[in-house]
Coordinates of C-alpha atoms and ligand atoms in Angstrom, one line a residue:
M34 CA 3.1 126.8 -13.1
A35 CA 0.3 128.1 -10.8
E36 CA 1.0 127.5 -7.2
P37 CA -2.0 125.6 -5.7
S38 CA -3.5 127.9 -3.0
R39 CA -5.5 126.8 0.0
D40 CA -8.7 126.6 -2.0
T41 CA -7.3 125.0 -5.1
F42 CA -6.6 121.4 -5.8
L43 CA -4.0 120.1 -8.2
I44 CA -5.1 117.2 -10.4
S45 CA -2.4 114.5 -10.4
N46 CA -0.5 115.2 -13.6
G47 CA 0.4 118.8 -12.5
I48 CA -0.6 120.5 -15.8
P49 CA -1.7 124.1 -14.9
E50 CA -4.9 123.9 -16.9
T51 CA -6.1 121.0 -14.8
V52 CA -5.9 123.0 -11.5
K53 CA -9.5 123.3 -10.3
T54 CA -10.8 124.9 -7.2
S55 CA -12.7 122.7 -4.8
R56 CA -15.9 124.7 -5.8
E57 CA -15.2 123.9 -9.5
I58 CA -14.8 120.2 -8.7
V59 CA -18.1 120.1 -6.8
Q60 CA -19.9 121.8 -9.6
S61 CA -18.2 119.6 -12.2
V62 CA -19.2 116.4 -10.5
R63 CA -22.8 117.6 -10.2
E64 CA -22.9 118.5 -13.8
T65 CA -21.3 115.3 -15.0
T66 CA -23.9 113.4 -12.9
R67 CA -26.7 115.3 -14.5
R68 CA -25.2 114.5 -17.9
H69 CA -25.2 110.8 -17.0
N70 CA -28.8 111.0 -15.9
N71 CA -29.8 112.7 -19.2
W72 CA -27.8 110.2 -21.2
F73 CA -29.7 107.3 -19.7
K74 CA -32.9 109.1 -20.2
E75 CA -32.2 109.2 -23.9
S76 CA -30.8 105.6 -24.0
I77 CA -32.3 102.1 -24.1
P78 CA -30.9 100.4 -21.0
L79 CA -30.5 96.7 -21.6
I80 CA -27.9 95.6 -19.0
A81 CA -29.4 92.4 -17.4
S82 CA -28.1 93.3 -13.9
E83 CA -29.5 96.8 -13.6
N84 CA -32.8 98.6 -13.0
F85 CA -34.0 101.9 -11.7
T86 CA -35.7 102.6 -8.4
S87 CA -39.3 103.9 -7.9
P88 CA -40.0 107.5 -6.8
A89 CA -40.9 106.3 -3.2
V90 CA -37.6 104.3 -3.0
R91 CA -35.6 107.4 -4.2
E92 CA -37.2 109.5 -1.5
V93 CA -36.0 107.4 1.4
M94 CA -32.7 106.8 -0.2
N95 CA -32.1 110.5 0.1
S96 CA -33.1 110.6 3.8
D97 CA -31.2 111.1 7.0
L98 CA -31.2 107.3 7.4
H99 CA -28.2 107.4 5.1
N100 CA -26.2 109.1 7.7
R101 CA -26.7 106.7 10.6
Y102 CA -25.2 103.6 12.1
A103 CA -27.0 100.5 13.4
E104 CA -25.0 97.4 14.1
G105 CA -26.7 94.2 15.2
L106 CA -30.4 93.5 15.1
P107 CA -33.5 95.6 16.0
G108 CA -33.8 95.9 19.8
K109 CA -30.1 94.7 20.2
R110 CA -28.1 97.5 18.7
Y111 CA -24.7 98.8 19.6
Y112 CA -25.8 102.5 18.9
Q113 CA -28.4 104.8 20.2
G114 CA -30.6 106.7 17.7
N115 CA -32.1 103.6 16.2
I116 CA -35.8 103.8 17.3
Y117 CA -37.3 104.4 13.9
I118 CA -34.6 102.4 12.1
D119 CA -35.6 99.3 14.2
E120 CA -39.2 99.8 13.2
I121 CA -38.2 100.0 9.5
E122 CA -35.9 97.0 9.6
T123 CA -38.4 94.8 11.4
L124 CA -41.0 95.7 8.8
C125 CA -38.6 95.1 6.0
E126 CA -37.9 91.6 7.2
E127 CA -41.6 90.9 7.7
V128 CA -42.4 92.0 4.1
A129 CA -39.5 89.9 2.8
R130 CA -40.8 86.8 4.6
E131 CA -44.3 87.5 3.2
V132 CA -43.1 88.1 -0.4
F133 CA -40.8 85.0 -0.5
R134 CA -43.1 82.9 1.7
C135 CA -40.4 81.9 4.1
R136 CA -39.5 81.8 7.8
F137 CA -36.4 83.8 7.8
A138 CA -35.0 86.9 6.1
D139 CA -31.9 89.0 6.7
V140 CA -31.9 92.4 5.0
R141 CA -28.5 93.6 6.2
P142 CA -26.0 92.5 3.5
V143 CA -25.0 95.6 1.6
S144 CA -24.7 93.9 -1.8
G145 CA -25.2 90.5 -3.4
T146 CA -21.5 89.7 -3.1
V147 CA -21.7 90.6 0.6
A148 CA -24.7 88.3 1.0
N149 CA -22.7 85.5 -0.6
L150 CA -19.7 86.1 1.7
A151 CA -22.1 85.9 4.6
V152 CA -23.4 82.5 3.4
L153 CA -19.8 81.3 3.0
M154 CA -19.0 82.6 6.5
A155 CA -22.1 80.8 7.9
F156 CA -21.6 77.4 6.3
A157 CA -18.0 76.9 5.2
K158 CA -14.6 76.8 6.7
P159 CA -11.3 77.2 4.8
G160 CA -10.6 74.0 3.0
D161 CA -14.2 73.0 2.6
K162 CA -15.5 71.9 -0.8
M163 CA -18.2 73.6 -2.8
T164 CA -19.8 72.7 -6.1
A165 CA -20.8 75.7 -8.4
V166 CA -21.3 76.8 -12.0
G167 CA -18.0 77.8 -13.7
L168 CA -17.4 81.4 -14.7
S169 CA -17.5 80.9 -18.4
D170 CA -20.8 79.0 -18.0
G171 CA -22.3 82.1 -16.4
G172 CA -21.3 81.6 -12.7
H173 CA -20.4 84.7 -10.8
L174 CA -17.0 86.0 -9.6
S175 CA -18.1 85.6 -5.9
H176 CA -18.6 81.8 -6.6
A177 CA -15.0 81.5 -7.8
K178 CA -11.6 81.0 -6.5
I179 CA -10.7 84.5 -7.7
G180 CA -13.6 86.0 -5.7
A181 CA -15.5 85.5 -2.4
A182 CA -15.3 81.7 -2.4
G183 CA -11.5 81.9 -2.8
L184 CA -11.3 84.5 -0.1
R185 CA -13.0 82.1 2.3
G186 CA -10.6 79.4 1.3
V187 CA -13.3 77.2 -0.2
R188 CA -12.3 74.8 -3.0
T189 CA -14.8 74.9 -5.9
H190 CA -15.7 72.1 -8.3
H191 CA -17.7 73.0 -11.4
Y192 CA -20.9 71.3 -12.6
P193 CA -20.8 69.9 -16.2
F194 CA -22.6 72.5 -18.3
D195 CA -24.8 71.8 -21.3
K196 CA -24.0 74.4 -23.9
K197 CA -27.1 73.6 -25.9
T198 CA -29.5 74.2 -23.0
M199 CA -27.3 76.8 -21.3
N200 CA -27.9 75.0 -18.1
I201 CA -26.1 72.6 -15.8
D202 CA -26.3 69.0 -17.0
P203 CA -28.5 67.3 -14.2
D204 CA -26.9 63.9 -14.6
G205 CA -23.4 65.2 -14.5
A206 CA -24.2 67.5 -11.6
R207 CA -25.7 64.6 -9.6
R208 CA -22.6 62.6 -10.3
L209 CA -20.3 65.5 -9.3
I210 CA -22.2 66.0 -6.0
R211 CA -22.0 62.3 -5.1
E212 CA -18.3 62.2 -6.0
V213 CA -17.1 65.4 -4.3
K214 CA -19.5 65.3 -1.3
P215 CA -19.4 69.1 -1.0
K216 CA -20.2 71.0 2.2
I217 CA -22.2 73.4 0.0
A218 CA -23.9 72.9 -3.4
L219 CA -24.2 76.4 -4.9
F220 CA -26.4 77.2 -7.8
G221 CA -27.2 80.4 -9.7
Q222 CA -25.7 82.4 -12.6
S223 CA -25.1 85.8 -13.9
V224 CA -26.3 84.6 -17.3
Y225 CA -29.6 83.0 -16.3
L226 CA -31.8 81.9 -19.2
F227 CA -33.6 78.9 -17.7
P228 CA -34.4 77.6 -14.2
T229 CA -31.9 75.4 -12.5
P230 CA -33.1 71.7 -12.3
L231 CA -32.9 71.7 -8.5
E232 CA -35.6 69.2 -7.9
E233 CA -33.8 66.6 -10.1
L234 CA -30.8 66.8 -7.8
R235 CA -32.7 66.4 -4.5
D236 CA -31.7 62.8 -4.0
A237 CA -28.0 63.7 -4.3
F238 CA -28.4 66.6 -1.8
E239 CA -30.0 64.4 0.7
E240 CA -27.5 61.6 0.3
V241 CA -24.5 63.9 0.8
G242 CA -26.2 66.1 3.4
C243 CA -24.8 69.3 1.9
V244 CA -26.2 72.8 2.4
V245 CA -28.1 73.8 -0.8
W246 CA -27.5 77.5 -1.7
Y247 CA -29.2 79.3 -4.5
D248 CA -27.8 82.7 -5.6
A249 CA -30.8 84.5 -7.0
A250 CA -29.0 87.8 -7.6
H251 CA -30.3 88.0 -11.2
V252 CA -33.7 86.5 -10.8
L253 CA -34.9 87.7 -7.4
G254 CA -37.6 89.9 -8.8
L255 CA -38.9 87.1 -11.1
I256 CA -39.0 84.7 -8.1
A257 CA -40.8 87.4 -6.1
G258 CA -43.3 87.8 -9.0
K259 CA -43.8 84.0 -9.0
R260 CA -42.7 83.7 -12.7
F261 CA -39.4 81.8 -12.3
Q262 CA -38.6 78.8 -10.2
D263 CA -39.3 78.8 -6.4
P264 CA -35.9 77.6 -5.0
L265 CA -37.0 77.3 -1.4
R266 CA -39.8 74.9 -2.4
E267 CA -37.4 73.0 -4.7
G268 CA -34.7 72.1 -2.2
A269 CA -32.6 75.2 -1.5
D270 CA -31.7 75.9 2.2
V271 CA -30.7 79.5 1.7
V272 CA -31.3 82.0 -1.1
S273 CA -29.0 85.0 -1.4
G274 CA -29.4 87.9 -3.9
S275 CA -28.8 91.5 -5.0
T276 CA -31.9 93.7 -4.6
H277 CA -31.3 95.9 -7.6
K278 CA -31.4 93.6 -10.7
T279 CA -34.8 92.1 -11.6
L280 CA -35.9 93.2 -8.1
P281 CA -35.9 96.9 -8.8
G282 CA -34.6 98.1 -5.4
P283 CA -31.6 99.9 -3.9
Q284 CA -28.1 98.7 -4.5
H285 CA -28.1 96.2 -1.6
G286 CA -28.4 92.5 -0.8
M287 CA -30.5 90.1 1.2
M288 CA -30.9 86.4 2.1
I289 CA -33.9 84.2 2.9
S290 CA -34.3 80.7 4.3
D291 CA -36.9 78.3 5.6
L292 CA -34.5 77.2 8.3
R293 CA -34.5 73.4 7.6
R294 CA -32.2 73.2 10.5
E295 CA -32.8 75.6 13.4
S296 CA -29.0 76.3 13.7
F297 CA -29.2 78.0 10.3
E298 CA -30.6 81.1 11.8
T299 CA -27.7 81.8 14.2
S300 CA -25.2 80.8 11.5
L301 CA -26.7 83.2 8.9
R302 CA -27.2 86.1 11.3
R303 CA -23.6 85.8 12.5
G304 CA -22.4 85.4 9.0
V305 CA -23.8 88.8 8.2
F306 CA -22.8 90.5 11.4
P307 CA -20.2 90.5 12.6
G308 CA -19.0 88.2 9.8
V309 CA -19.0 90.6 6.8
T310 CA -20.8 93.8 7.8
S311 CA -20.5 96.5 10.4
N312 CA -23.1 99.1 9.7
H313 CA -25.6 98.0 7.0
H314 CA -26.7 101.0 5.0
L315 CA -30.0 102.0 6.6
H316 CA -31.4 104.1 3.8
S317 CA -31.1 100.9 1.7
V318 CA -33.1 98.9 4.2
A319 CA -35.9 101.5 4.1
A320 CA -35.7 101.5 0.3
L321 CA -35.8 97.7 0.2
A322 CA -38.9 97.6 2.4
I323 CA -40.7 99.9 -0.1
T324 CA -39.4 97.8 -3.1
L325 CA -40.7 94.6 -1.5
A326 CA -44.1 96.3 -0.7
E327 CA -44.3 97.5 -4.3
T328 CA -43.5 94.0 -5.4
M329 CA -46.4 92.7 -3.4
E330 CA -48.7 95.0 -5.4
F331 CA -47.1 95.0 -8.9
G332 CA -44.5 92.2 -8.8
E333 CA -46.4 89.6 -10.7
A334 CA -47.5 91.8 -13.6
Y335 CA -44.0 93.2 -13.8
A336 CA -42.3 89.8 -13.8
D337 CA -44.8 88.5 -16.4
Q338 CA -44.3 91.4 -18.8
T339 CA -40.5 91.2 -18.3
I340 CA -40.3 87.6 -19.5
R341 CA -42.7 88.3 -22.3
N342 CA -40.6 91.2 -23.5
A343 CA -37.4 89.2 -23.2
S344 CA -38.9 86.5 -25.4
A345 CA -40.3 88.9 -27.9
L346 CA -37.0 90.8 -28.1
A347 CA -35.1 87.5 -28.7
Q348 CA -37.6 86.5 -31.5
A349 CA -37.3 89.9 -33.1
L350 CA -33.5 89.9 -33.0
H351 CA -33.4 86.3 -34.4
E352 CA -35.7 87.3 -37.3
R353 CA -33.2 90.1 -38.1
G354 CA -30.3 87.7 -38.4
L355 CA -28.8 87.8 -34.9
D356 CA -27.6 84.5 -33.4
V357 CA -29.7 84.5 -30.2
L358 CA -28.8 81.4 -28.2
C359 CA -31.2 78.5 -27.5
E360 CA -33.7 79.0 -30.3
A361 CA -34.9 75.4 -29.8
L362 CA -35.9 76.1 -26.2
G363 CA -37.7 79.4 -27.1
F364 CA -34.5 81.5 -26.3
T365 CA -35.2 82.3 -22.7
E366 CA -37.6 81.9 -19.7
S367 CA -36.1 84.8 -17.8
H368 CA -35.3 88.5 -18.3
T369 CA -32.1 87.7 -20.1
L370 CA -31.1 86.7 -23.6
V371 CA -27.7 86.0 -25.0
I372 CA -26.4 86.7 -28.5
D373 CA -23.4 85.2 -30.1
V374 CA -21.8 88.1 -32.1
E375 CA -18.5 86.5 -33.0
E376 CA -19.3 87.0 -36.7
H377 CA -19.9 90.7 -36.1
H378 CA -16.4 91.2 -34.6
G379 CA -17.1 89.9 -31.0
G380 CA -18.8 91.2 -27.8
A381 CA -16.5 94.1 -27.1
K382 CA -16.8 95.8 -30.5
V383 CA -20.6 95.2 -30.7
A384 CA -21.2 96.5 -27.2
K385 CA -19.2 99.6 -27.9
A386 CA -21.0 100.2 -31.3
L387 CA -24.3 99.9 -29.6
E388 CA -23.3 102.2 -26.8
D389 CA -22.4 104.8 -29.5
A390 CA -26.0 104.5 -30.6
N391 CA -27.3 104.9 -27.0
I392 CA -28.2 101.2 -26.6
I393 CA -26.5 99.9 -23.5
V394 CA -25.6 96.2 -23.3
N395 CA -22.6 94.3 -22.0
K396 CA -20.1 92.0 -23.6
N397 CA -20.3 88.5 -22.3
L398 CA -18.3 85.3 -22.3
L399 CA -20.0 82.3 -23.9
P400 CA -19.3 78.7 -22.7
W401 CA -17.2 77.9 -25.7
D402 CA -14.9 81.0 -25.5
S403 CA -11.3 80.1 -25.0
D404 CA -10.0 83.6 -24.3
P405 CA -11.5 85.0 -21.1
V406 CA -10.7 88.6 -22.2
R407 CA -12.3 88.3 -25.6
P408 CA -16.0 87.4 -25.1
S409 CA -17.8 86.5 -28.2
G410 CA -21.3 87.3 -26.9
I411 CA -23.5 90.1 -25.5
R412 CA -26.0 89.8 -22.7
V413 CA -29.3 91.6 -22.9
G414 CA -31.9 92.1 -20.2
A415 CA -35.5 93.3 -20.6
Q416 CA -36.4 94.1 -17.0
E417 CA -35.5 97.8 -17.0
I418 CA -37.2 98.6 -20.3
T419 CA -40.3 96.8 -19.0
R420 CA -40.4 99.1 -16.0
L421 CA -40.2 102.0 -18.4
G422 CA -43.5 100.8 -19.9
M423 CA -42.3 98.9 -23.0
K424 CA -44.4 96.0 -24.2
E425 CA -43.9 93.2 -26.8
K426 CA -44.7 95.5 -29.8
D427 CA -41.9 97.9 -28.7
M428 CA -39.4 95.0 -28.9
T429 CA -39.6 95.2 -32.6
D430 CA -38.3 98.7 -32.6
V431 CA -35.5 97.9 -30.1
A432 CA -34.5 94.9 -32.2
E433 CA -34.5 97.0 -35.4
F434 CA -32.2 99.6 -33.8
M435 CA -29.8 96.9 -32.7
A436 CA -29.9 95.1 -36.0
R437 CA -29.2 98.3 -37.9
V438 CA -25.9 98.7 -35.9
V439 CA -24.9 95.1 -35.6
V440 CA -26.2 93.3 -38.7
K441 CA -26.6 96.1 -41.3
G442 CA -23.4 97.9 -40.1
E443 CA -25.0 101.3 -40.1
A444 CA -23.0 104.0 -38.3
P445 CA -24.2 104.4 -34.7
S446 CA -24.3 108.1 -35.4
S447 CA -27.1 107.5 -37.9
V448 CA -29.1 105.4 -35.5
I449 CA -28.7 107.5 -32.3
E450 CA -31.3 110.2 -33.1
D451 CA -33.9 107.5 -33.9
V452 CA -33.1 105.9 -30.5
K453 CA -33.5 109.2 -28.7
T454 CA -36.8 109.9 -30.4
F455 CA -38.2 106.4 -29.6
K456 CA -37.0 106.7 -26.0
R457 CA -39.0 109.9 -25.4
D458 CA -42.1 107.8 -24.9
F459 CA -40.4 105.7 -22.2
T460 CA -39.0 107.8 -19.4
K461 CA -41.6 107.2 -16.7
A462 CA -41.7 104.7 -13.9
H463 CA -44.2 101.8 -14.0
Y464 CA -45.1 98.9 -11.7
C465 CA -44.8 101.1 -8.6
F466 CA -46.8 103.6 -6.6
F467 CA -46.6 107.2 -8.0
E468 CA -46.6 105.5 -11.4
G469 CA -46.0 107.9 -14.2
Q470 CA -43.3 110.0 -12.5
E471 CA -40.1 110.5 -14.4
A472 CA -37.7 107.6 -13.9
Y473 CA -34.4 109.4 -14.2
D474 CA -35.1 112.8 -12.6
Y475 CA -33.5 113.4 -9.2
P476 CA -34.4 116.4 -7.1
S477 CA -31.8 119.1 -6.6
F478 CA -31.6 120.5 -3.1
V479 CA -29.2 123.4 -3.8
D480 CA -28.7 125.9 -6.6
D481 CA -25.8 125.8 -9.1
M482 CA -22.6 127.2 -7.6
Ligands
PLP763 C1 -25.1 85.5 -9.7 C2 -24.6 86.8 -9.1 N1 -24.3 86.8 -7.8 C3 -23.9 87.9 -7.1 C4 -23.7 89.0 -7.8 C5 -23.1 90.2 -7.1 O1 -24.0 91.1 -6.8 P1 -23.6 92.6 -6.3 O2 -23.2 93.4 -7.5 O3 -24.9 93.1 -5.7 O4 -22.5 92.4 -5.3 C6 -24.0 89.1 -9.2 C7 -23.8 90.4 -9.9 O5 -24.0 90.6 -11.0 C8 -24.5 88.0 -9.8 O6 -24.7 88.0 -11.1

């Protein structure tokens, strides 16, 4: 067996063929990353929690900001070197307050989950009670005992869920809140088809005096584009979210509030730092500032088209024999649609077959699934294909490719070339400045090795 020398690296299983020099490893990772980029360029991306960033966002993501540290708040840092960072972060918060029409924004959480942990740090102590949507009904891991809520020691109680409307049952939720008297009433889902009936629950919130928290991770871009509900105006005290799903920004998080109680500001700030962050990824803050500014300019048109596309795709899939949920309600009012594919061998098989045809979706639990590791549905999002310039008429093509694989049982290998050809017309960024630039091309700073 070859002895690893100073510039070689032995891959774990010790087989001689797998010995690679560090130079080869670097080149291999660069090449594999390029293959990933090219794959997505030739694919139809339909994961409801993803998006791609605009050219201006990509530029600042690649800047020196990425290398720096800034703990605390602008003007009150624990490090030197933050002169320009303070300017950017202050501007980012101002733009966030403007876009979401609110008094307070914190743009430091490094992801949606971290924003959620910060809210939990701010408003709950171990042993406190919280009401939330259950996991199989579309709630998120971070709302659950096995995730952030459990980590904070918070005890969760689930709202009754109406499987026909794919939404919480308002009467049952009101009853639960009155009965449990939670410290926090949390709303928001990872499978978000229709707005949460927040206003209908206002009496119960006021009676119990709970903090009302809305996790907008999935729908932040639709809220910013004024095409979904407006949680701060409908009774939410704090809204948290990821900034990279329908809001097409960097992988990051944020929170906003109207500070119904003045004490909220200190609690939320402390929840973020030192609660759950140290440094807060400064290139992402710059990228978020640009995303929010682009949202001011293009956000309404983008949110509008996203929802139109989701609805058109749902209709086209339904017409081709797929069981898209909530037909009676028009399938969806968001970027997402959900399809029951149990009769086509379940979510995992269908998602894999579609992937083999370069159509990227994810398997998803449906509220009636009894086995959590065998989801019977798939979840589909229209936000990314909208930013690639697709309109309602293109949804017919997307639906036809999906139906060929799932309903007609065509081999993915016979569909993939048609998908690639179709996708050639949709590789450029829309709803942003520098519109028309390639969406999946990243600059290379160095030559091949
Ligand atoms: C409702 C909800 N909250 C929070 C998150 C976590 O977001 P992140 O991946 O940014 O941590 C997700 C992720 O999908 C989500 O769906």
